[in-house]
Amino acid sequence: MTTVAELPAGFADKVLSAQSTFRSVMDAMARPGSVQRVTANVGTPAGLMRGAAAIALTLFDHDTPIWLDAAMSATTDIARWLKFHASAPVIEEPSIASFALIGDAEHLPPLERFAFGSSEYPDRSTTLILQVESLTQGPAFELKGPGIDGSALLQAMIRPRDLFTRLAINEALFPRGIDVVLVHDDSIVAIPRTTRLVASGV
């Protein structure tokens, strides 16, 4: 087992890295479907992409319960790295998680297993952070919604293939719902609960 001293480092510059990553996440949320880049220099345990690691160090803390899928839980290093660098509690029950880190999106659990928030507190929902194969190549997805001028075209290799079909549940749930951040290496794309798929193709 990796000792705490052997765990990968966190941010090289904690304050500046967190600020720049937060801006990248906010830009991604403000412009759904657009590819944003995380420039922070961050150490990562095996199985965790740089973008996901930077988001974790920026948004996770002792008040944000984290759920890890089987791929993320395959070694203890990711959970221990999150606890050490972000003080984030890793839990076994996805329905009370603030964030869920998904390393094997092909086997994403049903969205009903996560928190949708309440009418009074719609922000108390689970944000899914999905690691994907590509955010520049693959099938095309045409997206519409707040923050998108007309429509946005996202080309990405996304698993599960029916992700946007599953996310259609957000329309009926609004203002409750699930927000998603797609990650490939140091690139991120946000799919907030207000974003809708209008067309897709190859």
PDB file of C-alpha atoms in Angstrom:
ATOM      1  CA  MET A   1       0.000   0.000   0.000  1.00  0.00           C
ATOM      2  CA  THR A   2       1.178   3.514  -0.830  1.00  0.00           C
ATOM      3  CA  THR A   3       2.111   5.498   2.270  1.00  0.00           C
ATOM      4  CA  VAL A   4       0.875   9.078   2.717  1.00  0.00           C
ATOM      5  CA  ALA A   5       4.399  10.310   2.000  1.00  0.00           C
ATOM      6  CA  GLU A   6       4.361   8.394  -1.297  1.00  0.00           C
ATOM      7  CA  LEU A   7       1.021   9.769  -2.489  1.00  0.00           C
ATOM      8  CA  PRO A   8       1.230  12.114  -5.522  1.00  0.00           C
ATOM      9  CA  ALA A   9       1.446  15.795  -4.687  1.00  0.00           C
ATOM     10  CA  GLY A  10      -1.562  18.082  -4.980  1.00  0.00           C
ATOM     11  CA  PHE A  11      -1.368  21.498  -6.614  1.00  0.00           C
ATOM     12  CA  ALA A  12       2.111  22.921  -7.176  1.00  0.00           C
ATOM     13  CA  ASP A  13       0.704  26.360  -6.256  1.00  0.00           C
ATOM     14  CA  LYS A  14      -2.405  25.810  -4.167  1.00  0.00           C
ATOM     15  CA  VAL A  15      -4.021  29.274  -4.326  1.00  0.00           C
ATOM     16  CA  LEU A  16      -3.317  30.208  -7.943  1.00  0.00           C
ATOM     17  CA  SER A  17      -4.093  26.684  -9.184  1.00  0.00           C
ATOM     18  CA  ALA A  18      -7.420  26.570  -7.352  1.00  0.00           C
ATOM     19  CA  GLN A  19      -8.345  30.019  -8.688  1.00  0.00           C
ATOM     20  CA  SER A  20      -7.524  29.153 -12.305  1.00  0.00           C
ATOM     21  CA  THR A  21      -9.305  25.786 -12.082  1.00  0.00           C
ATOM     22  CA  PHE A  22     -12.379  27.418 -10.546  1.00  0.00           C
ATOM     23  CA  ARG A  23     -12.457  29.889 -13.450  1.00  0.00           C
ATOM     24  CA  SER A  24     -12.233  27.020 -15.939  1.00  0.00           C
ATOM     25  CA  VAL A  25     -15.129  25.204 -14.257  1.00  0.00           C
ATOM     26  CA  MET A  26     -17.237  28.380 -14.119  1.00  0.00           C
ATOM     27  CA  ASP A  27     -16.488  29.107 -17.799  1.00  0.00           C
ATOM     28  CA  ALA A  28     -17.505  25.542 -18.662  1.00  0.00           C
ATOM     29  CA  MET A  29     -20.759  25.870 -16.704  1.00  0.00           C
ATOM     30  CA  ALA A  30     -21.501  29.277 -18.249  1.00  0.00           C
ATOM     31  CA  ARG A  31     -20.913  27.927 -21.773  1.00  0.00           C
ATOM     32  CA  PRO A  32     -22.270  24.364 -21.801  1.00  0.00           C
ATOM     33  CA  GLY A  33     -20.764  22.113 -24.441  1.00  0.00           C
ATOM     34  CA  SER A  34     -17.633  24.245 -24.838  1.00  0.00           C
ATOM     35  CA  VAL A  35     -14.261  22.637 -24.187  1.00  0.00           C
ATOM     36  CA  GLN A  36     -12.297  24.394 -21.447  1.00  0.00           C
ATOM     37  CA  ARG A  37      -8.773  23.601 -20.366  1.00  0.00           C
ATOM     38  CA  VAL A  38      -7.457  23.130 -16.837  1.00  0.00           C
ATOM     39  CA  THR A  39      -3.951  24.557 -16.789  1.00  0.00           C
ATOM     40  CA  ALA A  40      -3.052  23.900 -13.155  1.00  0.00           C
ATOM     41  CA  ASN A  41      -0.028  21.738 -12.449  1.00  0.00           C
ATOM     42  CA  VAL A  42      -1.353  18.891 -10.312  1.00  0.00           C
ATOM     43  CA  GLY A  43      -0.171  15.494  -9.218  1.00  0.00           C
ATOM     44  CA  THR A  44      -2.564  12.619  -9.877  1.00  0.00           C
ATOM     45  CA  PRO A  45      -2.918   9.114  -8.492  1.00  0.00           C
ATOM     46  CA  ALA A  46      -3.230   6.350 -11.097  1.00  0.00           C
ATOM     47  CA  GLY A  47      -6.697   6.262 -12.664  1.00  0.00           C
ATOM     48  CA  LEU A  48      -7.493   9.942 -12.067  1.00  0.00           C
ATOM     49  CA  MET A  49      -7.118  12.339 -14.996  1.00  0.00           C
ATOM     50  CA  ARG A  50      -5.494  15.747 -14.452  1.00  0.00           C
ATOM     51  CA  GLY A  51      -8.722  17.649 -15.050  1.00  0.00           C
ATOM     52  CA  ALA A  52     -10.633  15.528 -12.551  1.00  0.00           C
ATOM     53  CA  ALA A  53      -7.824  15.834  -9.987  1.00  0.00           C
ATOM     54  CA  ALA A  54      -7.743  19.638 -10.325  1.00  0.00           C
ATOM     55  CA  ILE A  55     -11.534  19.881  -9.976  1.00  0.00           C
ATOM     56  CA  ALA A  56     -11.363  17.681  -6.887  1.00  0.00           C
ATOM     57  CA  LEU A  57      -8.738  19.860  -5.210  1.00  0.00           C
ATOM     58  CA  THR A  58     -10.729  22.993  -6.083  1.00  0.00           C
ATOM     59  CA  LEU A  59     -14.305  21.982  -5.216  1.00  0.00           C
ATOM     60  CA  PHE A  60     -14.027  19.130  -2.697  1.00  0.00           C
ATOM     61  CA  ASP A  61     -13.669  19.708   1.043  1.00  0.00           C
ATOM     62  CA  HIS A  62     -14.696  18.150   4.345  1.00  0.00           C
ATOM     63  CA  ASP A  63     -18.339  19.160   3.714  1.00  0.00           C
ATOM     64  CA  THR A  64     -18.622  17.447   0.322  1.00  0.00           C
ATOM     65  CA  PRO A  65     -19.198  13.681   0.527  1.00  0.00           C
ATOM     66  CA  ILE A  66     -17.636  11.918  -2.480  1.00  0.00           C
ATOM     67  CA  TRP A  67     -18.741   8.695  -4.137  1.00  0.00           C
ATOM     68  CA  LEU A  68     -16.271   6.690  -6.234  1.00  0.00           C
ATOM     69  CA  ASP A  69     -17.301   4.117  -8.826  1.00  0.00           C
ATOM     70  CA  ALA A  70     -15.704   0.669  -8.939  1.00  0.00           C
ATOM     71  CA  ALA A  71     -12.937   1.841 -11.274  1.00  0.00           C
ATOM     72  CA  MET A  72     -12.006   4.696  -8.936  1.00  0.00           C
ATOM     73  CA  SER A  73     -12.197   2.386  -5.920  1.00  0.00           C
ATOM     74  CA  ALA A  74     -10.072  -0.331  -7.513  1.00  0.00           C
ATOM     75  CA  THR A  75      -7.064   0.953  -5.581  1.00  0.00           C
ATOM     76  CA  THR A  76      -7.114   2.777  -2.291  1.00  0.00           C
ATOM     77  CA  ASP A  77      -4.785   5.511  -3.584  1.00  0.00           C
ATOM     78  CA  ILE A  78      -7.506   7.736  -5.065  1.00  0.00           C
ATOM     79  CA  ALA A  79      -9.620   7.738  -1.895  1.00  0.00           C
ATOM     80  CA  ARG A  80      -6.556   8.315   0.280  1.00  0.00           C
ATOM     81  CA  TRP A  81      -5.303  11.099  -2.034  1.00  0.00           C
ATOM     82  CA  LEU A  82      -8.711  12.846  -1.858  1.00  0.00           C
ATOM     83  CA  LYS A  83      -8.814  12.562   1.924  1.00  0.00           C
ATOM     84  CA  PHE A  84      -5.238  13.780   2.316  1.00  0.00           C
ATOM     85  CA  HIS A  85      -5.331  16.728  -0.106  1.00  0.00           C
ATOM     86  CA  ALA A  86      -9.014  17.765   0.026  1.00  0.00           C
ATOM     87  CA  SER A  87     -10.187  16.368   3.388  1.00  0.00           C
ATOM     88  CA  ALA A  88     -13.145  14.968   1.429  1.00  0.00           C
ATOM     89  CA  PRO A  89     -15.049  12.065   2.998  1.00  0.00           C
ATOM     90  CA  VAL A  90     -15.432   9.120   0.622  1.00  0.00           C
ATOM     91  CA  ILE A  91     -18.799   7.430   1.165  1.00  0.00           C
ATOM     92  CA  GLU A  92     -20.473   4.241  -0.064  1.00  0.00           C
ATOM     93  CA  GLU A  93     -23.973   5.663  -0.602  1.00  0.00           C
ATOM     94  CA  PRO A  94     -24.307   7.680  -3.857  1.00  0.00           C
ATOM     95  CA  SER A  95     -27.681   9.176  -2.880  1.00  0.00           C
ATOM     96  CA  ILE A  96     -26.021  11.535  -0.388  1.00  0.00           C
ATOM     97  CA  ALA A  97     -22.908  12.364  -2.420  1.00  0.00           C
ATOM     98  CA  SER A  98     -22.115  15.941  -3.425  1.00  0.00           C
ATOM     99  CA  PHE A  99     -19.848  14.662  -6.186  1.00  0.00           C
ATOM    100  CA  ALA A 100     -19.388  11.314  -7.903  1.00  0.00           C
ATOM    101  CA  LEU A 101     -16.119  10.451  -9.650  1.00  0.00           C
ATOM    102  CA  ILE A 102     -16.736   8.045 -12.511  1.00  0.00           C
ATOM    103  CA  GLY A 103     -13.749   6.270 -14.050  1.00  0.00           C
ATOM    104  CA  ASP A 104     -15.733   3.628 -15.960  1.00  0.00           C
ATOM    105  CA  ALA A 105     -18.664   5.599 -17.370  1.00  0.00           C
ATOM    106  CA  GLU A 106     -19.798   2.602 -19.425  1.00  0.00           C
ATOM    107  CA  HIS A 107     -21.115   1.191 -16.153  1.00  0.00           C
ATOM    108  CA  LEU A 108     -22.559   4.441 -14.772  1.00  0.00           C
ATOM    109  CA  PRO A 109     -25.234   3.537 -12.212  1.00  0.00           C
ATOM    110  CA  PRO A 110     -28.834   4.654 -12.860  1.00  0.00           C
ATOM    111  CA  LEU A 111     -29.130   8.392 -12.211  1.00  0.00           C
ATOM    112  CA  GLU A 112     -31.885   7.667  -9.691  1.00  0.00           C
ATOM    113  CA  ARG A 113     -29.200   6.372  -7.337  1.00  0.00           C
ATOM    114  CA  PHE A 114     -27.759   9.883  -7.005  1.00  0.00           C
ATOM    115  CA  ALA A 115     -29.123  12.981  -5.261  1.00  0.00           C
ATOM    116  CA  PHE A 116     -31.402  15.215  -7.332  1.00  0.00           C
ATOM    117  CA  GLY A 117     -31.649  17.910  -4.661  1.00  0.00           C
ATOM    118  CA  SER A 118     -34.961  19.185  -3.283  1.00  0.00           C
ATOM    119  CA  SER A 119     -37.334  21.940  -4.403  1.00  0.00           C
ATOM    120  CA  GLU A 120     -36.088  24.049  -1.479  1.00  0.00           C
ATOM    121  CA  TYR A 121     -32.415  23.144  -2.004  1.00  0.00           C
ATOM    122  CA  PRO A 122     -31.930  22.158  -5.663  1.00  0.00           C
ATOM    123  CA  ASP A 123     -28.180  22.652  -5.254  1.00  0.00           C
ATOM    124  CA  ARG A 124     -28.031  19.664  -2.890  1.00  0.00           C
ATOM    125  CA  SER A 125     -27.681  17.315  -5.809  1.00  0.00           C
ATOM    126  CA  THR A 126     -24.838  15.119  -7.013  1.00  0.00           C
ATOM    127  CA  THR A 127     -22.500  16.513  -9.647  1.00  0.00           C
ATOM    128  CA  LEU A 128     -21.140  13.695 -11.804  1.00  0.00           C
ATOM    129  CA  ILE A 129     -17.525  13.960 -12.969  1.00  0.00           C
ATOM    130  CA  LEU A 130     -17.170  11.514 -15.854  1.00  0.00           C
ATOM    131  CA  GLN A 131     -13.821  10.630 -17.377  1.00  0.00           C
ATOM    132  CA  VAL A 132     -14.278  10.086 -21.129  1.00  0.00           C
ATOM    133  CA  GLU A 133     -12.157   8.927 -24.078  1.00  0.00           C
ATOM    134  CA  SER A 134     -12.162  12.203 -26.041  1.00  0.00           C
ATOM    135  CA  LEU A 135     -13.704  15.686 -26.034  1.00  0.00           C
ATOM    136  CA  THR A 136     -12.565  16.561 -29.566  1.00  0.00           C
ATOM    137  CA  GLN A 137     -13.305  13.423 -31.603  1.00  0.00           C
ATOM    138  CA  GLY A 138     -16.246  11.077 -31.948  1.00  0.00           C
ATOM    139  CA  PRO A 139     -19.987  11.453 -32.467  1.00  0.00           C
ATOM    140  CA  ALA A 140     -21.443  14.958 -32.676  1.00  0.00           C
ATOM    141  CA  PHE A 141     -23.950  16.206 -30.120  1.00  0.00           C
ATOM    142  CA  GLU A 142     -25.980  19.365 -30.755  1.00  0.00           C
ATOM    143  CA  LEU A 143     -26.886  21.053 -27.494  1.00  0.00           C
ATOM    144  CA  LYS A 144     -29.240  23.903 -26.555  1.00  0.00           C
ATOM    145  CA  GLY A 145     -30.052  25.724 -23.367  1.00  0.00           C
ATOM    146  CA  PRO A 146     -29.088  28.717 -21.202  1.00  0.00           C
ATOM    147  CA  GLY A 147     -25.549  29.932 -21.907  1.00  0.00           C
ATOM    148  CA  ILE A 148     -25.629  28.612 -25.470  1.00  0.00           C
ATOM    149  CA  ASP A 149     -26.030  31.069 -28.343  1.00  0.00           C
ATOM    150  CA  GLY A 150     -28.299  29.154 -30.701  1.00  0.00           C
ATOM    151  CA  SER A 151     -26.799  25.707 -30.399  1.00  0.00           C
ATOM    152  CA  ALA A 152     -23.426  24.222 -29.469  1.00  0.00           C
ATOM    153  CA  LEU A 153     -21.790  21.287 -31.209  1.00  0.00           C
ATOM    154  CA  LEU A 154     -19.795  18.903 -29.049  1.00  0.00           C
ATOM    155  CA  GLN A 155     -17.721  16.119 -30.586  1.00  0.00           C
ATOM    156  CA  ALA A 156     -16.863  13.543 -27.969  1.00  0.00           C
ATOM    157  CA  MET A 157     -16.403   9.874 -27.199  1.00  0.00           C
ATOM    158  CA  ILE A 158     -18.874   9.563 -24.349  1.00  0.00           C
ATOM    159  CA  ARG A 159     -19.870   6.535 -22.334  1.00  0.00           C
ATOM    160  CA  PRO A 160     -22.511   5.528 -21.627  1.00  0.00           C
ATOM    161  CA  ARG A 161     -23.726   6.095 -25.187  1.00  0.00           C
ATOM    162  CA  ASP A 162     -27.182   7.024 -23.935  1.00  0.00           C
ATOM    163  CA  LEU A 163     -25.930   9.597 -21.418  1.00  0.00           C
ATOM    164  CA  PHE A 164     -27.988  12.439 -22.878  1.00  0.00           C
ATOM    165  CA  THR A 165     -31.077  10.232 -23.036  1.00  0.00           C
ATOM    166  CA  ARG A 166     -30.641   9.537 -19.338  1.00  0.00           C
ATOM    167  CA  LEU A 167     -30.112  13.235 -18.599  1.00  0.00           C
ATOM    168  CA  ALA A 168     -33.468  14.063 -20.218  1.00  0.00           C
ATOM    169  CA  ILE A 169     -34.908  13.325 -16.767  1.00  0.00           C
ATOM    170  CA  ASN A 170     -33.595  16.767 -15.745  1.00  0.00           C
ATOM    171  CA  GLU A 171     -36.343  18.498 -17.723  1.00  0.00           C
ATOM    172  CA  ALA A 172     -39.100  17.008 -15.591  1.00  0.00           C
ATOM    173  CA  LEU A 173     -37.141  17.468 -12.366  1.00  0.00           C
ATOM    174  CA  PHE A 174     -36.155  21.138 -12.806  1.00  0.00           C
ATOM    175  CA  PRO A 175     -35.049  23.030 -10.708  1.00  0.00           C
ATOM    176  CA  ARG A 176     -33.765  19.765  -9.255  1.00  0.00           C
ATOM    177  CA  GLY A 177     -31.468  17.596 -11.340  1.00  0.00           C
ATOM    178  CA  ILE A 178     -28.017  16.241 -12.104  1.00  0.00           C
ATOM    179  CA  ASP A 179     -25.128  18.337 -13.418  1.00  0.00           C
ATOM    180  CA  VAL A 180     -22.318  16.608 -15.316  1.00  0.00           C
ATOM    181  CA  VAL A 181     -18.693  17.533 -15.999  1.00  0.00           C
ATOM    182  CA  LEU A 182     -16.970  15.513 -18.717  1.00  0.00           C
ATOM    183  CA  VAL A 183     -13.189  15.202 -18.390  1.00  0.00           C
ATOM    184  CA  HIS A 184     -10.504  14.029 -20.781  1.00  0.00           C
ATOM    185  CA  ASP A 185      -6.942  14.598 -19.616  1.00  0.00           C
ATOM    186  CA  ASP A 186      -6.831  18.362 -18.845  1.00  0.00           C
ATOM    187  CA  SER A 187      -9.941  19.288 -20.887  1.00  0.00           C
ATOM    188  CA  ILE A 188     -13.423  19.653 -19.400  1.00  0.00           C
ATOM    189  CA  VAL A 189     -16.956  20.162 -20.714  1.00  0.00           C
ATOM    190  CA  ALA A 190     -19.926  21.000 -18.499  1.00  0.00           C
ATOM    191  CA  ILE A 191     -23.436  19.694 -19.127  1.00  0.00           C
ATOM    192  CA  PRO A 192     -25.603  21.547 -16.582  1.00  0.00           C
ATOM    193  CA  ARG A 193     -29.108  20.308 -15.784  1.00  0.00           C
ATOM    194  CA  THR A 194     -30.577  23.030 -18.050  1.00  0.00           C
ATOM    195  CA  THR A 195     -28.787  21.756 -21.183  1.00  0.00           C
ATOM    196  CA  ARG A 196     -30.762  19.681 -23.693  1.00  0.00           C
ATOM    197  CA  LEU A 197     -29.675  17.412 -26.540  1.00  0.00           C
ATOM    198  CA  VAL A 198     -31.474  18.384 -29.748  1.00  0.00           C
ATOM    199  CA  ALA A 199     -29.653  16.152 -32.238  1.00  0.00           C
ATOM    200  CA  SER A 200     -26.802  13.675 -32.428  1.00  0.00           C
ATOM    201  CA  GLY A 201     -24.973  11.844 -35.166  1.00  0.00           C
ATOM    202  CA  VAL A 202     -21.648  10.396 -36.229  1.00  0.00           C
TER     203      VAL A 202
END
